[in-house]
Tab-separated table of C-alpha atoms in Angstrom:
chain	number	residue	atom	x	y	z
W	8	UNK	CA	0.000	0.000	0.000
W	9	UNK	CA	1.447	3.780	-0.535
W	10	UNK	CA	0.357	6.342	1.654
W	11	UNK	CA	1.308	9.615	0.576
W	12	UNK	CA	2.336	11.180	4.112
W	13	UNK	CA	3.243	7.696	5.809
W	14	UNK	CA	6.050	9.174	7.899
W	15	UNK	CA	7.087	10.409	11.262
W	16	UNK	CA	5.335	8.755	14.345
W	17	UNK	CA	2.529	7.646	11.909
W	18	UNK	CA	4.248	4.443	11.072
W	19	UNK	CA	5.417	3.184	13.924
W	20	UNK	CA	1.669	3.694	15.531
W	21	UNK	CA	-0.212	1.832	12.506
W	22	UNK	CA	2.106	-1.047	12.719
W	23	UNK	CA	1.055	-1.353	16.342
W	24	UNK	CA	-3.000	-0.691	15.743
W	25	UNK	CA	-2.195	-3.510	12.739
W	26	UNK	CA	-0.824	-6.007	15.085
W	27	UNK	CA	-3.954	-5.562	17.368
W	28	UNK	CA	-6.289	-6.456	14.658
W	29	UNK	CA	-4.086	-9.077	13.271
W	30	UNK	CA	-4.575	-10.278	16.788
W	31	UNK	CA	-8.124	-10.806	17.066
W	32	UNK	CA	-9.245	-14.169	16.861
W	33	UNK	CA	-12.103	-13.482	13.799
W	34	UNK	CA	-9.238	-11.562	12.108
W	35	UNK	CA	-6.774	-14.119	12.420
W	36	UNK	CA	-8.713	-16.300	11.319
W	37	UNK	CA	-9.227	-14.789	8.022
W	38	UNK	CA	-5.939	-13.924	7.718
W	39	UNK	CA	-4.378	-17.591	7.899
W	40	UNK	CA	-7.068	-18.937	5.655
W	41	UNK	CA	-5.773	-16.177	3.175
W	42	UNK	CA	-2.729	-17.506	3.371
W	43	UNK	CA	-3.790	-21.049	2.930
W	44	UNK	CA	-5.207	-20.353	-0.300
W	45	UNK	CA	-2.101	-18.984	-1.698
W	46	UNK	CA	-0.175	-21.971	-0.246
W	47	UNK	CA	1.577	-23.650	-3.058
W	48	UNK	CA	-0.072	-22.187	-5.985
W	49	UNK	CA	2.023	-19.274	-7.452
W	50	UNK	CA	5.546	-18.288	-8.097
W	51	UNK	CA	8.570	-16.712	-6.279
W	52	UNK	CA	8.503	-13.272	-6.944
W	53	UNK	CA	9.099	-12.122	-10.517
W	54	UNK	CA	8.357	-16.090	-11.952
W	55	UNK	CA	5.495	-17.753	-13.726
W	56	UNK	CA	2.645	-18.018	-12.485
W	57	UNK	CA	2.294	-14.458	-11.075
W	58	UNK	CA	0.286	-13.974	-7.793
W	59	UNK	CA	-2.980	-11.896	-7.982
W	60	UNK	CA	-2.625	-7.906	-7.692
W	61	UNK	CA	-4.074	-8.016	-4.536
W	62	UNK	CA	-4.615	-11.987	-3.133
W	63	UNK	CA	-5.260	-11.110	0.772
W	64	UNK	CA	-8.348	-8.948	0.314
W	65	UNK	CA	-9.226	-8.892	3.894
W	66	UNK	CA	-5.816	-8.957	5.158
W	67	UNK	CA	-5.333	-5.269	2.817
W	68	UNK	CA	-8.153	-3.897	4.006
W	69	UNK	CA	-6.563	-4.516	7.625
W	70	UNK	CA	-3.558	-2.798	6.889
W	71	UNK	CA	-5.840	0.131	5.429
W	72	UNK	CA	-7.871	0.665	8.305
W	73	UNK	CA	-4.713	0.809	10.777
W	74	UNK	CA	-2.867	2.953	8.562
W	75	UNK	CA	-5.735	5.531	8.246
W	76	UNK	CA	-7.801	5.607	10.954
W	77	UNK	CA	-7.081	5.735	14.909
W	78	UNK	CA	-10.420	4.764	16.882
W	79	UNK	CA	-9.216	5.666	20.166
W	80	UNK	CA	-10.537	8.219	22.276
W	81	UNK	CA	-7.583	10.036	22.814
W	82	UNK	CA	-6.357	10.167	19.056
W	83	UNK	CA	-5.530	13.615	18.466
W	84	UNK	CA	-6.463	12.888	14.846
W	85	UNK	CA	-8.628	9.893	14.018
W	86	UNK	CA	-8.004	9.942	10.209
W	87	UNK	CA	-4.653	9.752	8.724
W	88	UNK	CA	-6.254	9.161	5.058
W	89	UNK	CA	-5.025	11.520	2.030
W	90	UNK	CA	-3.675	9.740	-0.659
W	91	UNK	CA	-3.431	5.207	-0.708
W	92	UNK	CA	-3.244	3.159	-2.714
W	93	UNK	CA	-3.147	-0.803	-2.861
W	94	UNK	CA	0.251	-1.445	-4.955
W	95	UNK	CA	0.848	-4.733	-6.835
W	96	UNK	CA	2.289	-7.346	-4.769
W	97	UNK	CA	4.570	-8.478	-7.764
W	98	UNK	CA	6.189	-5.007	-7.667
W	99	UNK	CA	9.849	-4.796	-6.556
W	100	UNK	CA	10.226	-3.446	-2.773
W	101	UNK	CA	11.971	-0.324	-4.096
W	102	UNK	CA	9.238	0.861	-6.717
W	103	UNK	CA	6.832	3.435	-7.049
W	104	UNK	CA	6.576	6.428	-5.615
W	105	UNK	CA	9.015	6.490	-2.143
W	106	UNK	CA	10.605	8.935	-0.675
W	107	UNK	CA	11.044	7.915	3.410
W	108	UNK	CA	11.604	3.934	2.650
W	109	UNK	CA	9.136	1.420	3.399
W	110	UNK	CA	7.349	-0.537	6.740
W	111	UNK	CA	7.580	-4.087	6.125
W	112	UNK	CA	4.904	-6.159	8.311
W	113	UNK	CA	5.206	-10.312	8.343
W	114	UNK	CA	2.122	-11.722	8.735
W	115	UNK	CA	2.698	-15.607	7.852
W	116	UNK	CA	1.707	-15.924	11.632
W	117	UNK	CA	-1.118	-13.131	12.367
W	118	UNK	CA	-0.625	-13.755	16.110
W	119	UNK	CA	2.823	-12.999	16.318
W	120	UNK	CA	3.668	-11.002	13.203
W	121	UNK	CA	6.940	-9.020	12.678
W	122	UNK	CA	7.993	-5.719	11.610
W	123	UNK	CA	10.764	-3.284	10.295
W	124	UNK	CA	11.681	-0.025	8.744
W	125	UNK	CA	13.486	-0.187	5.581
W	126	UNK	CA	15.643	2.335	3.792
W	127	UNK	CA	15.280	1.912	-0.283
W	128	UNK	CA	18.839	3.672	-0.787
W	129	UNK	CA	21.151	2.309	0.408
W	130	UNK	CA	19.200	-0.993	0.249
W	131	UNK	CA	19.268	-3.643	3.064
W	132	UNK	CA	19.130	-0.784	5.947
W	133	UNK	CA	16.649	-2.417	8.225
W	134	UNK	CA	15.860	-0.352	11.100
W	135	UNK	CA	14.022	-0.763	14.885
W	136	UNK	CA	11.399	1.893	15.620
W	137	UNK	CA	13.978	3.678	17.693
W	138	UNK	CA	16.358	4.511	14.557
W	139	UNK	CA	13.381	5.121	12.623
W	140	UNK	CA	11.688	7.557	14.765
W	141	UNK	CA	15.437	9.303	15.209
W	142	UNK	CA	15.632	9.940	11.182
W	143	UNK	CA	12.999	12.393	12.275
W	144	UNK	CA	13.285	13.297	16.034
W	145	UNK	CA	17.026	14.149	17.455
W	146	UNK	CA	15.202	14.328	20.895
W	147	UNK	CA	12.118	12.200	20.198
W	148	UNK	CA	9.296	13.633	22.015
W	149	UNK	CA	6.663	12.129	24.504
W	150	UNK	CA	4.207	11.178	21.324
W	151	UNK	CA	7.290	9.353	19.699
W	152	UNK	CA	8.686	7.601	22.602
W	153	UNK	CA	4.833	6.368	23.431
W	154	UNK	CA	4.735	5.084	19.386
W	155	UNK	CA	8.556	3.505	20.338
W	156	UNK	CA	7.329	1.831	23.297
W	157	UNK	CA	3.786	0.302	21.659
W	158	UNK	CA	6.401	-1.512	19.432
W	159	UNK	CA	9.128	-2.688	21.866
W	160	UNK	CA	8.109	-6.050	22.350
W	161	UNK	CA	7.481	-7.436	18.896
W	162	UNK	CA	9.498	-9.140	16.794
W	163	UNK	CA	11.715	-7.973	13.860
W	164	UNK	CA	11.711	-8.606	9.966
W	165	UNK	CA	15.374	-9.609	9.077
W	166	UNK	CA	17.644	-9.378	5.779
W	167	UNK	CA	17.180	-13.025	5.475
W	168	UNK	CA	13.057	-12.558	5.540
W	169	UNK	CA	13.460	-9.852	3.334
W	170	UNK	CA	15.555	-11.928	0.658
W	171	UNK	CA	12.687	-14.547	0.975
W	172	UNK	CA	10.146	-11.790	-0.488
W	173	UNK	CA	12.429	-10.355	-2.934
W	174	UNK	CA	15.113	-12.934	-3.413
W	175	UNK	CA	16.289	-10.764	-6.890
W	176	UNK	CA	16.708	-7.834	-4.759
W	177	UNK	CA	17.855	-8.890	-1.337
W	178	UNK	CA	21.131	-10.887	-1.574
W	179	UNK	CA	20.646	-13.860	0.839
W	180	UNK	CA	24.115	-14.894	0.960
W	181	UNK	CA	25.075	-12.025	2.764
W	182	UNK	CA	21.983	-12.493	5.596
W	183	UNK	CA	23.380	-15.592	7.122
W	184	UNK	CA	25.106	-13.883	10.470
W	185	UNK	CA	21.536	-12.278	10.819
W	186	UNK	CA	20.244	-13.392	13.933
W	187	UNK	CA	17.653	-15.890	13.044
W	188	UNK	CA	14.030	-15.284	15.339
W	189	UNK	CA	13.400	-17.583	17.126
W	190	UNK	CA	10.066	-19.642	16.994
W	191	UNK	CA	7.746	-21.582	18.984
W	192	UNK	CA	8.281	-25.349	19.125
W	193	UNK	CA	4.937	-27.161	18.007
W	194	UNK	CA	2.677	-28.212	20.386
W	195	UNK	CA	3.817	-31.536	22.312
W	196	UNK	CA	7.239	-31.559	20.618
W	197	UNK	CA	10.353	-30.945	22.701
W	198	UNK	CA	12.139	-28.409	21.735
W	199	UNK	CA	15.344	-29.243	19.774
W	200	UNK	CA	13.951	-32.428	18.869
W	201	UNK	CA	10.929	-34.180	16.239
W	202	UNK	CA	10.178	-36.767	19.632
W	203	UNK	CA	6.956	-36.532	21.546
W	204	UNK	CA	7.243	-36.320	25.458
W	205	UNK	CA	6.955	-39.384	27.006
W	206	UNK	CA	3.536	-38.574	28.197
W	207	UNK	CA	1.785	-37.447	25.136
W	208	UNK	CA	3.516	-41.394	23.888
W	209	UNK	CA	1.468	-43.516	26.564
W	210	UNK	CA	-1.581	-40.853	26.058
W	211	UNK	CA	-2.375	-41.126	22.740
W	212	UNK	CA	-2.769	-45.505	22.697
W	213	UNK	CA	-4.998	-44.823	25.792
W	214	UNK	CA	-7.189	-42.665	23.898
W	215	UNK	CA	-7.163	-44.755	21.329
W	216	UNK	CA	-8.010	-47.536	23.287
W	217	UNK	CA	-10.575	-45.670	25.282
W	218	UNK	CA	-12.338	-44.558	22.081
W	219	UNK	CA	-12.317	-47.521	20.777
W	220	UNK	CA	-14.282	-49.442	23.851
W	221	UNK	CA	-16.845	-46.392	23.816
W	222	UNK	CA	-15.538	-45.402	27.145
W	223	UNK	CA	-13.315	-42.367	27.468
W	224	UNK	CA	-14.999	-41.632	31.587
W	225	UNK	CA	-10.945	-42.190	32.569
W	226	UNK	CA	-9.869	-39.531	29.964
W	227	UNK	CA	-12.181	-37.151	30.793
W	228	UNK	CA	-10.734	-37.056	34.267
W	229	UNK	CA	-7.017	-36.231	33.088
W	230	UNK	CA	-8.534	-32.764	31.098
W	231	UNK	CA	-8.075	-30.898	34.388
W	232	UNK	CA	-4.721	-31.579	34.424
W	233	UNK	CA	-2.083	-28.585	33.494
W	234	UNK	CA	-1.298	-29.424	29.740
W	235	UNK	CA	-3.473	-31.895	28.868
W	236	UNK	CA	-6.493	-30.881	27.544
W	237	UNK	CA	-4.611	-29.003	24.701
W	238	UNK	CA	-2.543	-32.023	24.004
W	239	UNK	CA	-5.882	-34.629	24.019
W	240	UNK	CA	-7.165	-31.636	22.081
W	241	UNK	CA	-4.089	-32.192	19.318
W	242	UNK	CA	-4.612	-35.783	19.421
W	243	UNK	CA	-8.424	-35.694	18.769
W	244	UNK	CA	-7.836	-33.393	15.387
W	245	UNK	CA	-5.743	-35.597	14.507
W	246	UNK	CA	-8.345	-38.691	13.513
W	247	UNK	CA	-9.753	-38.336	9.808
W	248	UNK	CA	-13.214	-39.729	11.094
W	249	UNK	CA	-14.192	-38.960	14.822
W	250	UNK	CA	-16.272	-41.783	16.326
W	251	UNK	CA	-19.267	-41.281	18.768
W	252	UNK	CA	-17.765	-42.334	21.499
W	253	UNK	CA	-14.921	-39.025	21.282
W	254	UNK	CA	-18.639	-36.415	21.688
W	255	UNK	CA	-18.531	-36.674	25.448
W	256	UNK	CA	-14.315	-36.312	25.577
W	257	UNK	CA	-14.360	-33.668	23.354
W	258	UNK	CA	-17.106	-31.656	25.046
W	259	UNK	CA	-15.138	-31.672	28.758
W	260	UNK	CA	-12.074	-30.541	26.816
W	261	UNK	CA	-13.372	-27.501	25.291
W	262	UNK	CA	-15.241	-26.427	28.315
W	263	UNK	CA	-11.876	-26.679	30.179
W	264	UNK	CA	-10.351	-24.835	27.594
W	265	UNK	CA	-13.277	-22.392	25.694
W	266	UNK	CA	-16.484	-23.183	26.434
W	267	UNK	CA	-17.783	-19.602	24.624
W	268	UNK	CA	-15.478	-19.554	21.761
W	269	UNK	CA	-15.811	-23.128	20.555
W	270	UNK	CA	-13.106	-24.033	17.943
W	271	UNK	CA	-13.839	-27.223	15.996
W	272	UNK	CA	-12.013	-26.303	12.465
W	273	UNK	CA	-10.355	-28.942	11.019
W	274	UNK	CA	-11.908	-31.690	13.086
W	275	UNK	CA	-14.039	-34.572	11.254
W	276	UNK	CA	-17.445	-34.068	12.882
W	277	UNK	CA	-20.940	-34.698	11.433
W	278	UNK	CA	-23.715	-32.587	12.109
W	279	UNK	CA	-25.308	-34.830	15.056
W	280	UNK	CA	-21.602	-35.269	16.415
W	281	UNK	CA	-21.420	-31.498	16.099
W	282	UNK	CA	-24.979	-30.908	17.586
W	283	UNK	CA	-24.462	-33.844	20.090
W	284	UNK	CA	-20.835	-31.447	21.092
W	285	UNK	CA	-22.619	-27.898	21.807
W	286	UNK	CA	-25.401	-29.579	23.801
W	287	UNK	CA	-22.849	-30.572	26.686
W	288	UNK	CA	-21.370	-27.132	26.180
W	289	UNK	CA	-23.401	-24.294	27.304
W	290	UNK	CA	-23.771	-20.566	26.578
W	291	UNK	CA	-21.349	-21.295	23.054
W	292	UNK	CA	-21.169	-17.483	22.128
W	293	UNK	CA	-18.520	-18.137	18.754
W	294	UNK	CA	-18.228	-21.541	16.568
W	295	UNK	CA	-15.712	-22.046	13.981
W	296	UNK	CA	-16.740	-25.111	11.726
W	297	UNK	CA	-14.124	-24.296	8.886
W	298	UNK	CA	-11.874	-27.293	7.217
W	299	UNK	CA	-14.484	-29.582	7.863
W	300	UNK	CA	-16.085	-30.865	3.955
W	301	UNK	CA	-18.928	-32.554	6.519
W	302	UNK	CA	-20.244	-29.596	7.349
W	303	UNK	CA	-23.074	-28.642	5.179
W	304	UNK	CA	-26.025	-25.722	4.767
W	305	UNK	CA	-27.824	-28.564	6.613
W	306	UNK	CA	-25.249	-28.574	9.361
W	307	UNK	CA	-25.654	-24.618	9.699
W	308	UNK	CA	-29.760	-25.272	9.938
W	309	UNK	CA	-29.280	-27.568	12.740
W	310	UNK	CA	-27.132	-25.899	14.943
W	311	UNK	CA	-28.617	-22.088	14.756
W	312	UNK	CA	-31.839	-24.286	15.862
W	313	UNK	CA	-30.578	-25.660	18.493
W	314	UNK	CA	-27.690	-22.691	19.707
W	315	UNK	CA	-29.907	-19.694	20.466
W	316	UNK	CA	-26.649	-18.147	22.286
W	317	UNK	CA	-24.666	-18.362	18.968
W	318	UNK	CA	-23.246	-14.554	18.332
W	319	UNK	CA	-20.695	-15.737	15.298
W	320	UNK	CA	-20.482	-17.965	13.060
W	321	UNK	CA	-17.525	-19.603	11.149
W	322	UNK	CA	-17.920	-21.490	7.809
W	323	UNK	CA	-14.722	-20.870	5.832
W	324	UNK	CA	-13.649	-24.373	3.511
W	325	UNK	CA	-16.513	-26.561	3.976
W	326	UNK	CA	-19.367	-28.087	1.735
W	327	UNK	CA	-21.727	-25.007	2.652
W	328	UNK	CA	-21.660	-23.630	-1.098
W	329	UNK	CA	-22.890	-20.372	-2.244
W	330	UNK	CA	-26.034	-20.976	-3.448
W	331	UNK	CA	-26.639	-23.550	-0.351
W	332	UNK	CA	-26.052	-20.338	2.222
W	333	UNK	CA	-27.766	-17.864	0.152
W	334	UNK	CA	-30.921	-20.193	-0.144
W	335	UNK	CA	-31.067	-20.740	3.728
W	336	UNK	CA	-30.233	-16.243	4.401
W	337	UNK	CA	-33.767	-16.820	1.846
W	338	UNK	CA	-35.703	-18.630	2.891
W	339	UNK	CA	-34.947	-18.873	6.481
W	340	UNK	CA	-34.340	-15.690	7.283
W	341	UNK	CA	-35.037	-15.953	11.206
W	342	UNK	CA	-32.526	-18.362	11.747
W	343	UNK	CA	-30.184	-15.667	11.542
W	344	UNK	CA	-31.599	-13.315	13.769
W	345	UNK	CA	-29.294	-13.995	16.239
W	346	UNK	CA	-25.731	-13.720	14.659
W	347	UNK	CA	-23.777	-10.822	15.091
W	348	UNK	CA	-21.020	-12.533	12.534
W	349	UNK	CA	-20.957	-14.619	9.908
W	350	UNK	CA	-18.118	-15.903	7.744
W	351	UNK	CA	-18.686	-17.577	4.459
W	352	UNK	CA	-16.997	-17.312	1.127
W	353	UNK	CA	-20.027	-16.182	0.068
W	354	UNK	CA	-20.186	-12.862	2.315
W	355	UNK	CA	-16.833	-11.962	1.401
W	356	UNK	CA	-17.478	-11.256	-2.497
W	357	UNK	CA	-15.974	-8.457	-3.408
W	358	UNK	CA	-18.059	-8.413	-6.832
W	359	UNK	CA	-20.235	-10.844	-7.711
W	360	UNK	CA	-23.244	-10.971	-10.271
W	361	UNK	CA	-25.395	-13.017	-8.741
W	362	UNK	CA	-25.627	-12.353	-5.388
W	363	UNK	CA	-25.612	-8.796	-3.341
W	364	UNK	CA	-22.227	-6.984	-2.489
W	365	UNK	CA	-21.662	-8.002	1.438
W	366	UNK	CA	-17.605	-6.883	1.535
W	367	UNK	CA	-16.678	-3.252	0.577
W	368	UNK	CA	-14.296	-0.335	1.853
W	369	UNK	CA	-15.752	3.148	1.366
W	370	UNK	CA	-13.272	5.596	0.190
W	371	UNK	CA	-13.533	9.362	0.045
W	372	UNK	CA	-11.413	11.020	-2.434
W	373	UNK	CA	-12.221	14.814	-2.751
W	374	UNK	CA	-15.531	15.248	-3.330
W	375	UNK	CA	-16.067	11.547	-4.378
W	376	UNK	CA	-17.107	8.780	-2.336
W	377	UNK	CA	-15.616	5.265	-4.079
């Protein structure tokens, strides 16, 4: 995106207000199934096939709401807007119109996402928000140290991430003594090594086992146990085809963990296993049924029947189609009545022909609303 008088403080607090809505669950959530869709499917930068102008609709219009507007009560000036513009993501780091350099923001993991402050000329000048802020401020003043300090704690883009964006432009030979960030070992796995604790080894085959004889009562008592809900959690997502018998496990684990903001995305549930789920869980205020194909416009009937506390809804990758979800907003209007959010594929049209606009960013240029 340029923004014509992106500069000063201004960065430094958009990044931050960014970060907080990259942080919100519903946000996130969009964000990594953007991702997911690109996953695979195009080229490196500057090779066949090119990516889309703009692929991460949602995730742009993010970035252009924290970058030109400040909700906060205190915000000396709530709009920052003048003149942006969504740039080409093929386009080299170093082209268009740029005069101050550019803020690069990483957002391959929306919950912890990185960021820096690039100089074009000379390139591979990466700088923290305290040598940024200096290029402007020889004493930085009580706004810029409070835009310093929002940033303090988050983590940096490096040469070596930059080189994997623009590998023509950023030489990655030379980014090997660049610190490399550190991550977060996956869930169960000791760090430094691919093996399992020893506990999550004898847990699994007894969950197996227990699901197996219908009777997971022993189980159910471990879930209060530090750790071990997330990890029978991990385990459960892991089978392609639930049984029955995992309903009554699965319940005591989620309302250990979330019992308002249920997250069942990517597990293989059918609609009475899904029903049978939120009855032992009450007052479910969010539901996220995406990466599930069993999940159908039949699915969606049932449960906003039988979840009158449901406040948001989401469907993204699943075997609701279009015209299945715009038949039941039809026809069964009521059923909605309740949701303060829902996410389909559907509702996120930009343009479509056949069915109403539900996704658009109002822009005022001059006299001329867009």
């Amino acid at each position: 995106m340029h923004h014509q008088w992106c500069y000063g403080v201004l960065p430094l607090r958009a990044t931050k207000r960014l970060f907080t809505l990259l942080r919100k669950p519903e946000n996130a959530a969009f964000v990594i199934e953007e991702l997911r869709a690109l996953d695979g499917k195009y080229g490196r930068p500057g090779e066949s096939p090119l990516m889309p102008a703009i692929p991460c609709p949602i995730s742009s219009f993010l970035m252009l709401s924290a970058f030109n507007f400040a909700l906060a009560d205190d915000a000396e000036e709530n709009y920052h807007g003048c003149t942006f513009v969504p740039l080409d993501c093929n386009m080299g780091s170093d082209e268009g119109d740029n005069n101050e350099g550019i803020t690069v923001i990483d957002i391959t993991d929306p919950r912890n996402p990185a960021c820096c402050f690039a100089i074009v000329y000379p390139k591979g000048v990466l700088l923290t928000p305290i040598q940024y802020i200096k290029l402007y401020y020889r004493v930085p003043d009580e706004e810029a140290i409070d835009a310093i300090v929002g940033l303090e704690d988050e983590r940096l883009v490096t040469l070596r991430m930059l080189a994997e964006a623009w590998p023509a432009e950023y030489d990655e030979q030379n980014t090997s003594d660049v610190e490399s960030q550190s991550s977060e070992p996956e869930l169960g796995v000791v760090p430094g090594s691919q093996i399992p604790p020893l506990s999550e080894l004898v847990l699994k085959p007894t969950i197996i086992h227990a699901l197996e004889t219908g009777d997971t009562t022993d189980i159910e008592q471990l879930v209060w146990l530090p750790g071990k809900a997330q990890t029978i959690l991990e385990i459960l997502k892991s089978y392609e085809l639930l049984p029955d018998s995992s309903v009554s496990l699965l319940a005591q684990v989620i309302n250990h963990l979330s019992p308002e903001n249920v997250d069942l995305s990517s597990f293989s549930l059918s609609s009475p296993q899904i029903v049978a789920v939120l009855t032992n869980v009450p007052n479910v205020q969010s539901l996220n049924l995406s990466h599930n194909p069993l999940v159908t416009a039949d699915t969606v009937h049932i449960i906003l029947k039988s979840t009158p506390t449901l406040k948001r809804l989401v469907l993204l990758d699943t075997s609701v189609t279009d015209e299945a979800l715009s038949s039941l907003l039809r026809d069964h209007p009521k059923l909605f009545f309740n949701l303060e959010a829902l996410t389909h594929p559907l509702l996120l049209e930009f343009l479509t022909s056949e069915y109403s606009n539900a996704f658009a960013i109002i822009c005022h240029a001059g006299n001329t609303h867009i």
